[in-house]
XYZ file of C-alpha atoms in Angstrom:
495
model
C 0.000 0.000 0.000
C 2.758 2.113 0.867
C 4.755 1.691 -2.755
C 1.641 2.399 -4.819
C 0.907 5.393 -2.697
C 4.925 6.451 -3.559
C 4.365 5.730 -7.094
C 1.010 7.556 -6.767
C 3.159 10.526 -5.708
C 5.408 10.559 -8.375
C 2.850 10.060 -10.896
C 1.180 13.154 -9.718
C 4.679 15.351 -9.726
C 5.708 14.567 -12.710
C 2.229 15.598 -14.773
C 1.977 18.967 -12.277
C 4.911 19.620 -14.318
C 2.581 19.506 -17.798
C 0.789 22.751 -19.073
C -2.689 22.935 -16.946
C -5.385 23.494 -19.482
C -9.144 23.332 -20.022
C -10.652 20.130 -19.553
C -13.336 19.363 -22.335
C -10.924 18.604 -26.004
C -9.830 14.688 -24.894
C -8.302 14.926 -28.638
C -6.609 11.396 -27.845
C -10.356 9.738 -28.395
C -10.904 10.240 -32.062
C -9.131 9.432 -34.660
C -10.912 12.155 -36.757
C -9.718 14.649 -34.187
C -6.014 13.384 -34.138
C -6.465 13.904 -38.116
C -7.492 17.770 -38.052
C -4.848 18.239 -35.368
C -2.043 17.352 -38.156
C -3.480 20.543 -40.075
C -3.292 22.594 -37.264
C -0.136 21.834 -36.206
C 0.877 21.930 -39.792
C -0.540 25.943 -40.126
C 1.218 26.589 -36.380
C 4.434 25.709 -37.329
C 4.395 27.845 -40.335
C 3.069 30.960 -38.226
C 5.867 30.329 -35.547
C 8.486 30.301 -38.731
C 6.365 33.433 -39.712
C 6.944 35.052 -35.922
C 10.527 33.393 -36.029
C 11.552 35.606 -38.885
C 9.714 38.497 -37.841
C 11.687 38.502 -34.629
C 15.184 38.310 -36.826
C 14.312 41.365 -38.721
C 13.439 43.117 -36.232
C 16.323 41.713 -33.820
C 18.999 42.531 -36.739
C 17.960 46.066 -36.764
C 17.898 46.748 -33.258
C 21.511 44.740 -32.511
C 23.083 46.608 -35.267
C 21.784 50.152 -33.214
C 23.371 48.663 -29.885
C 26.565 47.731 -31.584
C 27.155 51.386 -32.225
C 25.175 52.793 -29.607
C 25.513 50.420 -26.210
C 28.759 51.630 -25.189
C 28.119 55.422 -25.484
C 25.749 55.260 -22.493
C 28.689 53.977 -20.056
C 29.659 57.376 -18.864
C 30.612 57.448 -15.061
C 28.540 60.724 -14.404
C 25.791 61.736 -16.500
C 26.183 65.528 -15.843
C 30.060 65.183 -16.624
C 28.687 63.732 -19.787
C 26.035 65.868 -20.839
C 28.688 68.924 -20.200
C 30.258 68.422 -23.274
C 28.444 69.658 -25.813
C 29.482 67.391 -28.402
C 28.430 64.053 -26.133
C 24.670 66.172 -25.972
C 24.370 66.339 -29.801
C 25.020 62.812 -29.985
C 22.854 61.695 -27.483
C 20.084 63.973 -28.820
C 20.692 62.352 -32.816
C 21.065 58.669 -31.165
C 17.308 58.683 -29.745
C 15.907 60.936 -32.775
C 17.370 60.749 -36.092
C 19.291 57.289 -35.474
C 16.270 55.580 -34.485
C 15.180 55.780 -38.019
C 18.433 55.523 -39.395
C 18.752 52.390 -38.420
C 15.235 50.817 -38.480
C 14.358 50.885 -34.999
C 11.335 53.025 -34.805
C 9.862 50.909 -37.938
C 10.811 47.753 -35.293
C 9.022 49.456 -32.472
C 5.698 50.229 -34.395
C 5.640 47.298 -36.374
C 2.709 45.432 -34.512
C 3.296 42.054 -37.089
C 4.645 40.531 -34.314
C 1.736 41.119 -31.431
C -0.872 39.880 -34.805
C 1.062 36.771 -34.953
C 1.108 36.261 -31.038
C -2.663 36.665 -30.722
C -3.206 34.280 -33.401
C -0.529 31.604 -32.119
C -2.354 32.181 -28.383
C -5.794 31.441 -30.416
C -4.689 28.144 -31.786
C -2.955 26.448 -28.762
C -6.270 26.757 -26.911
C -6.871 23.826 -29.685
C -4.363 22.211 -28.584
C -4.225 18.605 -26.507
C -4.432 19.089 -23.355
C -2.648 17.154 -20.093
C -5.203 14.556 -20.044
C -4.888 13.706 -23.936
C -1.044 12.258 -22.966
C -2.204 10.555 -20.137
C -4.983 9.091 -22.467
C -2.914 7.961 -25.690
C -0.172 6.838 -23.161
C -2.773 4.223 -22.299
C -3.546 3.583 -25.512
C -0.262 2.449 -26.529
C 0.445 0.543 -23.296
C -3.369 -1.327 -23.923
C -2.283 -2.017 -27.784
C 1.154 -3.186 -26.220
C -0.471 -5.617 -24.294
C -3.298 -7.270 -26.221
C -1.363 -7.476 -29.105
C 2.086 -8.602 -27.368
C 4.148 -5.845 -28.940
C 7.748 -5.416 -28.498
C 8.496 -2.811 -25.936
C 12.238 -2.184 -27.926
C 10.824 -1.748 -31.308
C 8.163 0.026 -29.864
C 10.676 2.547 -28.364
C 12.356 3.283 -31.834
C 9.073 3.626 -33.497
C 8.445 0.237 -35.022
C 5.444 -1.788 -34.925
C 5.658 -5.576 -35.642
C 2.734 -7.370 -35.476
C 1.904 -10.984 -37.587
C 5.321 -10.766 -39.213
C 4.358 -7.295 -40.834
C 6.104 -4.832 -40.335
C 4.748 -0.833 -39.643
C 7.334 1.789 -39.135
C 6.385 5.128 -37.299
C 7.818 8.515 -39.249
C 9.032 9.755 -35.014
C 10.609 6.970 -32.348
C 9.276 7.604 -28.826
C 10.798 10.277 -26.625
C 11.866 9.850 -23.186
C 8.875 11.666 -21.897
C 6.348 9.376 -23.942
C 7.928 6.074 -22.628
C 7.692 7.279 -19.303
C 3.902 8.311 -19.677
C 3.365 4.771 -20.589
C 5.261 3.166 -17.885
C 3.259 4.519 -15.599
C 0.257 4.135 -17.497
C 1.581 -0.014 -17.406
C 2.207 0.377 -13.723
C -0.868 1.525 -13.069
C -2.784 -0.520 -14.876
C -1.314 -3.969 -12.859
C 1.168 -4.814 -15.335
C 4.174 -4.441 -13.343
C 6.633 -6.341 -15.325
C 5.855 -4.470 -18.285
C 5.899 -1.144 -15.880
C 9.416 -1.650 -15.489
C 10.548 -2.531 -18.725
C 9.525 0.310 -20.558
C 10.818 2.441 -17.221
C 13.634 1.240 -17.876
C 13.442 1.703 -22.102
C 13.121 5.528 -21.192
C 15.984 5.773 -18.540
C 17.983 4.817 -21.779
C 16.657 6.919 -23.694
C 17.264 9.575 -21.681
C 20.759 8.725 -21.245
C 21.209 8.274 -25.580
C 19.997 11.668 -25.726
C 21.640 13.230 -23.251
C 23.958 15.939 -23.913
C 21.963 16.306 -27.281
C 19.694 19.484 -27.799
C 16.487 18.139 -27.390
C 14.763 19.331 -24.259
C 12.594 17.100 -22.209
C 10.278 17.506 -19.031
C 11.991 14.878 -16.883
C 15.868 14.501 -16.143
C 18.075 10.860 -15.577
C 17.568 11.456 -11.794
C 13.738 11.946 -12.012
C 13.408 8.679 -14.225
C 15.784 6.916 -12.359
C 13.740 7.580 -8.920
C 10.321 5.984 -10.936
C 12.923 2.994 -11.829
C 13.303 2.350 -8.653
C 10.076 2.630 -6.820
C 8.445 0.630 -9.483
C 10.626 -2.121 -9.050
C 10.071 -1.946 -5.341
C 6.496 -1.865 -6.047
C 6.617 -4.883 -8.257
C 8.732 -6.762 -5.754
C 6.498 -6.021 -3.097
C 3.285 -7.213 -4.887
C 4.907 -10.472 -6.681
C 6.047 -11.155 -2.632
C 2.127 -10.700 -1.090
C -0.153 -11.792 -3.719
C 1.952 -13.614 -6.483
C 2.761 -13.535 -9.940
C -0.319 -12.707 -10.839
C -3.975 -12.285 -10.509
C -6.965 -10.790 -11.957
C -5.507 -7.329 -11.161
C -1.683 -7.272 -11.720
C 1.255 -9.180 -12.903
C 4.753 -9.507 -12.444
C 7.875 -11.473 -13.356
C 8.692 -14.626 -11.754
C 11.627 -12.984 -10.049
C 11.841 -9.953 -7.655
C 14.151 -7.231 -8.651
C 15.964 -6.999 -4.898
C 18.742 -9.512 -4.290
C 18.020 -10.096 -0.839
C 14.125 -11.139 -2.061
C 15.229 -13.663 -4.884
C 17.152 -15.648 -2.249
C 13.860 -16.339 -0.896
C 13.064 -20.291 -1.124
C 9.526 -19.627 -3.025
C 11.692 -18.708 -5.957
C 14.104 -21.743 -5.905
C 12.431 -23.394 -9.045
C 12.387 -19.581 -11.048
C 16.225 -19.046 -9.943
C 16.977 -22.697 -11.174
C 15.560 -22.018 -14.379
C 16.911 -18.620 -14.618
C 12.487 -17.638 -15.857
C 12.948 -14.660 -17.985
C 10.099 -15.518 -19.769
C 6.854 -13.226 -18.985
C 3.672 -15.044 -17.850
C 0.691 -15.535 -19.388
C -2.215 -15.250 -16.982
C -4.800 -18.307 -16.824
C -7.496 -17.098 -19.068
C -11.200 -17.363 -17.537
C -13.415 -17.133 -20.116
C -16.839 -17.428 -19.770
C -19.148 -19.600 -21.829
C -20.984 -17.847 -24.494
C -24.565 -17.240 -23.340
C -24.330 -18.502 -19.737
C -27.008 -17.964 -17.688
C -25.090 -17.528 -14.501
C -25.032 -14.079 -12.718
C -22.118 -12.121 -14.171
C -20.463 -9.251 -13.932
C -18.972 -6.721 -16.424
C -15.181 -7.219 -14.576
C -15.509 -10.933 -15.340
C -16.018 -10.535 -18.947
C -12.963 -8.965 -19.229
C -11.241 -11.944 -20.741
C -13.688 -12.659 -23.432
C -13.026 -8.662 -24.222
C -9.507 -8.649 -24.877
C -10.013 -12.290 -26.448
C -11.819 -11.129 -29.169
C -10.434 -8.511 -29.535
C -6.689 -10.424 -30.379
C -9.110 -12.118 -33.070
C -9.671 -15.614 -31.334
C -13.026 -17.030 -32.356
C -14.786 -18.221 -29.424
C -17.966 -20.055 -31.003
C -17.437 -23.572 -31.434
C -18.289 -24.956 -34.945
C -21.620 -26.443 -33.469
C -23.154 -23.116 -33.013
C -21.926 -21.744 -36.399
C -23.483 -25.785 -37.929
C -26.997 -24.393 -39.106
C -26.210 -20.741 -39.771
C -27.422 -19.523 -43.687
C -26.749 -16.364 -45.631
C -30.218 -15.224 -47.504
C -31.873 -12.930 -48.888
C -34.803 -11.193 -46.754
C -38.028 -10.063 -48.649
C -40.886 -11.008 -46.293
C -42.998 -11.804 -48.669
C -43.435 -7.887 -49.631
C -43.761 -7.615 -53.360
C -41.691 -4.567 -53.030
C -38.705 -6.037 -51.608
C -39.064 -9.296 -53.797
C -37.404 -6.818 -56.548
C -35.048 -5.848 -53.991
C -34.216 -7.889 -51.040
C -31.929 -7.551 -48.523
C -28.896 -9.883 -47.778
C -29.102 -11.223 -44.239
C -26.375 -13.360 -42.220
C -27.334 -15.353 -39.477
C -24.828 -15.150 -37.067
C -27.009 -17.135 -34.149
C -30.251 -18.694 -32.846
C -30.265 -17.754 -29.794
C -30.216 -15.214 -29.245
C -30.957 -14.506 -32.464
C -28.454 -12.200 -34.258
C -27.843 -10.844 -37.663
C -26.080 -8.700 -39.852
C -28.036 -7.387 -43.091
C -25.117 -6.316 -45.246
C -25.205 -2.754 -47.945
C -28.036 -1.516 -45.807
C -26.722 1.809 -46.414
C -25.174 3.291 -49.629
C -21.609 4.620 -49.463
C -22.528 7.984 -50.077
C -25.414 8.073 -47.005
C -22.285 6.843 -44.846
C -20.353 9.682 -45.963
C -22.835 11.926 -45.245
C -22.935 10.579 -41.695
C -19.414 10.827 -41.091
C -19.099 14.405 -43.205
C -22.516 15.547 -40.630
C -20.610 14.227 -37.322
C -17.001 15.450 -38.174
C -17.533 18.900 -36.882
C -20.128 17.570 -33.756
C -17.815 14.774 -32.106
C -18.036 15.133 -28.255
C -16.619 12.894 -25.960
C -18.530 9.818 -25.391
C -19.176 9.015 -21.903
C -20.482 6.006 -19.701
C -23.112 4.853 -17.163
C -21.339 4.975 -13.657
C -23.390 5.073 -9.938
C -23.787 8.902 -10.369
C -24.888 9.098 -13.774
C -22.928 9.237 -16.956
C -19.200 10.009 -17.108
C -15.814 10.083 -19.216
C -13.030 7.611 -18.837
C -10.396 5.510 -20.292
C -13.034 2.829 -20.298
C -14.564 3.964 -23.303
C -12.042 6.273 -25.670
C -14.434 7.428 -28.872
C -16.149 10.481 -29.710
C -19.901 10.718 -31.272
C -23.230 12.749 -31.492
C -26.583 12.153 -32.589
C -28.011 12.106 -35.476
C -32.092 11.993 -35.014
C -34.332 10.649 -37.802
C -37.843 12.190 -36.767
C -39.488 15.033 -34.385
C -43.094 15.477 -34.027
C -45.147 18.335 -33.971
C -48.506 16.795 -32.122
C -51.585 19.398 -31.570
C -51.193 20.724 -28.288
C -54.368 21.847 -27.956
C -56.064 18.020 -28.129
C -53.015 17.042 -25.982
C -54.123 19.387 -23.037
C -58.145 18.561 -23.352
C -57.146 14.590 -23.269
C -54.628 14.923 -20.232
C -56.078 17.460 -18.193
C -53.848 18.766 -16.623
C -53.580 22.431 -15.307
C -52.044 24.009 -17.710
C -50.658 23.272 -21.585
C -47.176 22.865 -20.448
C -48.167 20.244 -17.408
C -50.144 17.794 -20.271
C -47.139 18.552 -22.376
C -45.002 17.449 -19.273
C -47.645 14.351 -17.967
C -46.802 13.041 -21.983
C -43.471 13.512 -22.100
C -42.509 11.862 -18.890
C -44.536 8.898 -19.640
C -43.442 6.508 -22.306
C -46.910 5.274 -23.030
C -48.501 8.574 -23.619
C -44.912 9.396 -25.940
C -45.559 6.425 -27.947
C -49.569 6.935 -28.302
C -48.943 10.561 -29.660
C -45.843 9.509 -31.817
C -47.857 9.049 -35.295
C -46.913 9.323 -38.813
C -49.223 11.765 -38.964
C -47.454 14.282 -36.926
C -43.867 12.925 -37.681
C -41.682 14.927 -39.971
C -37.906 13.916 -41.402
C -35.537 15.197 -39.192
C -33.339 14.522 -41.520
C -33.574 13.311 -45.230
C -30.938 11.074 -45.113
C -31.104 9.524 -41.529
C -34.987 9.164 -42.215
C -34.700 7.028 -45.543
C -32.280 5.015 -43.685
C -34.675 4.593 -40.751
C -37.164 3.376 -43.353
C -35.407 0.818 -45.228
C -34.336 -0.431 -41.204
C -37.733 -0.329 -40.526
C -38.499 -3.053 -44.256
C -36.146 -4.919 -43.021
C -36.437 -5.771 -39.663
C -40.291 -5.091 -39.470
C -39.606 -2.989 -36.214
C -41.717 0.157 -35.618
C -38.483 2.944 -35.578
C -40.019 6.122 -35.709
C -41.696 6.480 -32.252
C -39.648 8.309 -29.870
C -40.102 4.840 -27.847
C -39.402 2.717 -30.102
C -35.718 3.497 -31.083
C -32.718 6.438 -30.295
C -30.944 8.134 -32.744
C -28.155 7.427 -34.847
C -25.049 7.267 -32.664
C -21.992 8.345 -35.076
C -18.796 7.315 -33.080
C -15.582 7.644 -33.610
C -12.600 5.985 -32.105
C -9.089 7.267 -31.325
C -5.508 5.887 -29.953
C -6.125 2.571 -28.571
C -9.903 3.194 -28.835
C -12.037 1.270 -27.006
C -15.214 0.712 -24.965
C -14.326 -1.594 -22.360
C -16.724 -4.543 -21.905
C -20.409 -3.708 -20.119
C -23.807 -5.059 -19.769
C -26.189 -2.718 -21.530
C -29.566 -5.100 -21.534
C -30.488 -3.968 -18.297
C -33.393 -5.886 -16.259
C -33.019 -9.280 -16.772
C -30.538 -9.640 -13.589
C -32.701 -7.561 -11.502
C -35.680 -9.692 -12.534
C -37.191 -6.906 -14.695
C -38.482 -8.853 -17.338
C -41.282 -10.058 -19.002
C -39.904 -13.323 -20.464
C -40.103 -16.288 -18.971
C-alpha cells in the first residue's frame, strides 16, 4: 500500500509539471480529431516560422543600433557627460534621427509581431491538453499488451505485429515512454511497468547531452525505476505472480528477495520468460449471474481475433436474402447473415449506400463530443470507453397541443405537455406518422429501409434512439459492459 501510494506521488509530480489546461478537447479519443490536429499543427508551425523571422528582422535592426550605440551610455557621471556639448548632440541624434536611421522606430511600431502572437495564443487553446497524454499513453500501453508488442521496437518507433512490419515517421521520446510506464504500472502490469521504465531511462541517457529538451531529467526517471521495481517486488512477494488485477515477473528485482526459497524453481531455471495469466473465459450465453469485470477476458479475447464459437453453433447458420414476402422487396431484397439462434443475431449487409455513410461521417465530423459512460452517479468520461460521437435523429413530431391538453387534463398546456413527455406510453400513443416529420432526409430514408427490413416500428420516440456516429481514437475502445439492463434484476417479461 505504501509503494503504490509512492508511485502515486510521483505520478502526480511529474504531470503537475505539464501545461494545466481546459478540460473538455480529450483529442486522444478520435481518430478524426487526431487527423485535423495534423493541419493545425501543420498551419502553427508555419506561423511560428512566420513570428521566427519576424523577430530576426526586427532583432537585426535593433543589434546593429546597440553595436554602435551600447557603449556610449557607459559614462561614469551623466552631468560630466552631458557637459560636453558634443556628447549632448550625440545623445540627442542617437534617440531621434538614429532611431530611423537604423530601423528601430519601424521595429518598435511594427505590430506584425503582437498579430502573430494573438493568433498563435488562439490556436494552442486547440491544442491537446494534459489529459490527452495521459490518455494515448494508455492507448499504446493497452495495444502493447493485447497485441504482445515489443516494448524495444516500440521505443524506436516500429510496430511488428503478424510478421508485418509498420514503421512510425518519429521513435518515442523519453517523456512518452515514461507516460506509458506509468500508465503499465498503473494498470497492474508491473513487469511491463518496469521494462519500458527502464526503455526511457535509456533513452534519456542516448539523448543526453543532445539538444532536445525534455520535461523529466536521468535522476527523475531513475527515482520511478526504482520505486516501481520496489512496487513490483512487493506485490509479486504478497499476492503472487499474478492475478486478476496485476502481474509480475517470476523474479523480484531486490537480491536479498530472490534468495527467498519460493523462488528456488524460477532461480533454477533462470524464468525470464513473462507469464501468461490463466485465461477465464466465460461460456458464451451462460445464464449464470455475471459481472462486467468478469467478462474482461472474453473482451480482450476477441479482440486479439480468437473465435470463441465452437463450430456447433456456427453448424446451421445460412446467408439469404430477406423479402418477407413484400412484393416490393421481392425486386429488392436484402442480404441477411445469421450469425445465431439464440439469441438470435444478424447482420443485413449494404443496408446503407456509401454515399449516405459519408454523409454521416461528413454531418458528425464537426459535432464529435466525448462519449461518456453509465457509472453510480450518472454518466461520465473515462479511459473505459475512448471514442467520440453525437446524434443524429431521424424524426421530431409536432402533435396538436391543444387536443393534448383537453385529453390529459392537466392544469395548464405545459403540465399535459409534461404528464406526456414523462410517460413513455402517452410518448408512444402521440408519436404518429401523422405528426412525424424527417428530421433529416438522409437519416430518415435510412430509418425506413431499417424499418423493411427488420419489421420494427423505428419512428416512435419509444421505439428506437438516434443514430449514434462514433468515432474511435488511440487505442480506442469501450471496455466490456452489460447494456440489456433488467433481466438480472428480474425486470423482465420473459419467462
Amino acid at each position: 500500500m505504501i509503494f503504490n501510494l509512492v508511485l502515486k506521488l510521483y505520478i502526480i509530480e511529474l504531470l503537475s509539471r505539464f501545461v494545466q489546461c481546459s478540460q473538455e478537447a480529450d483529442v486522444f479519443s478520435s481518430v478524426t480529431e487526431l487527423a485535423k490536429l495534423v493541419n493545425k499543427e501543420r498551419e502553427f508551425i508555419q506561423e511560428l516560422e512566420n513570428l521566427a523571422e519576424q523577430f530576426e528582422k526586427s532583432s537585426k535592426s535593433i543589434r546593429k543600433y546597440l553595436k554602435f550605440n551600447k557603449h556610449r551610455v557607459e559614462a561614469s557621471s551623466e552631468e560630466q557627460y552631458v557637459g560636453n556639448p558634443i556628447n549632448s548632440l550625440s545623445l540627442i541624434n542617437r534617440l531621434s534621427v538614429e532611431l530611423d536611421t537604423y530601423n528601430v522606430s519601424s521595429a518598435l511600431k511594427d505590430n506584425t509581431t503582437d498579430i502573430l502572437l494573438d493568433k498563435l495564443r488562439n490556436m494552442t487553446k486547440e491544442f491537446p491538453e494534459q489529459k490527452d497524454l495521459i490518455g494515448a499513453s494508455n492507448g499504446i500501453h493497452l495495444l502493447q499488451e493485447h497485441y504482445r508488442l515489443n516494448i524495444s521496437l516500440l521505443c524506436k518507433g516500429v510496430i511488428e505485429f503478424e510478421n508485418q512490419v509498420f514503421p512510425s515517421e518519429h521513435d518515442l521520446t523519453p517523456d512518452e515512454i515514461t507516460m506509458i510506464g506509468i500508465s503499465a504500472n498503473n494498470d497492474g502490469f508491473h513487469d511491463s511497468g518496469v521494462e519500458w521504465l527502464n526503455a526511457a531511462k535509456q533513452k534519456y541517457l542516448t539523448l543526453k547531452g543532445s539538444d532536445r529538451l525534455f520535461s523529466d531529467d536521468v535522476r527523475r526517471i531513475d527515482k520511478l525505476v526504482v520505486h516501481a521495481k520496489q512496487i513490483h517486488d512487493h506485490i509479486l512477494d504478497h499476492r503472487g505472480q499474478f492475478s486478476g488485477e496485476h502481474r509480475c515477473n517470476s523474479l523480484p528485482f531486490d537480491a536479498k528477495l530472490r534468495k527467498k526459497k519460493k523462488y528456488r524453481e524460477a532461480r533454477r531455471t533462470n524464468s525470464s520468460v513473462r507469464v501468461e495469466k490463466p485465461r477465464k473465459l466465460i461460456p458464451l450465453y451462460s445464464l449464470e449471474n455475471i459481472g462486467e469485470t468478469s467478462l474482461r477476458e472474453n473482451f480482450e479475447q476477441v479482440c486479439k481475433g480468437e473465435v470463441l464459437r465452437t463450430p456447433d453453433m456456427d453448424a446451421d447458420k445460412q446467408c439469404r436474402l430477406l423479402h418477407h414476402r413484400n412484393p416490393y422487396l421481392l425486386l429488392g431484397p436484402f442480404k441477411l447473415e445469421e450469425l445465431s439462434f439464440a439469441p438470435y443475431i444478424t447482420v443485413i449487409h449494404e443496408l446503407m449506400f456509401d454515399s449516405e455513410m459519408e454523409y454521416f461521417k461528413n454531418l458528425a465530423s464537426g459535432q464529435l463530443e466525448r462519449s461518456g459512460h453509465g457509472s453510480g452517479s450518472g454518466s461520465t468520461t473515462s479511459l473505459k470507453r475512448t471514442s467520440k460521437q453525437t446524434w443524429l435523429d431521424h424524426r421530431i413530431f409536432n402533435p396538436n397541443q391543444t387536443e393534448i391538453h383537453l385529453k390529459m387534463g392537466g392544469s395548464t398546456v405545459n403540465d399535459s405537455l409534461r404528464m406526456v413527455y414523462t410517460d413513455p406510453g402517452w410518448t408512444s400513443y402521440y408519436s404518429t406518422r401523422e405528426t412525424m416529420e424527417p428530421a433529416d432526409p438522409v437519416a430518415s430514408k435510412v430509418s425506413d429501409r431499417m424499418e423493411l427490413a427488420t419489421r420494427f416500428t423505428l419512428y416512435k420516440y419509444s421505439s428506437a434512439e438516434p443514430f449514434q456516429i462514433a468515432n474511435y481514437g488511440l487505442g480506442g475502445q469501450y471496455s466490456q459492459h452489460m447494456d440489456p439492463h433488467g433481466y438480472w434484476d428480474g425486470v423482465t417479461n420473459i419467462d
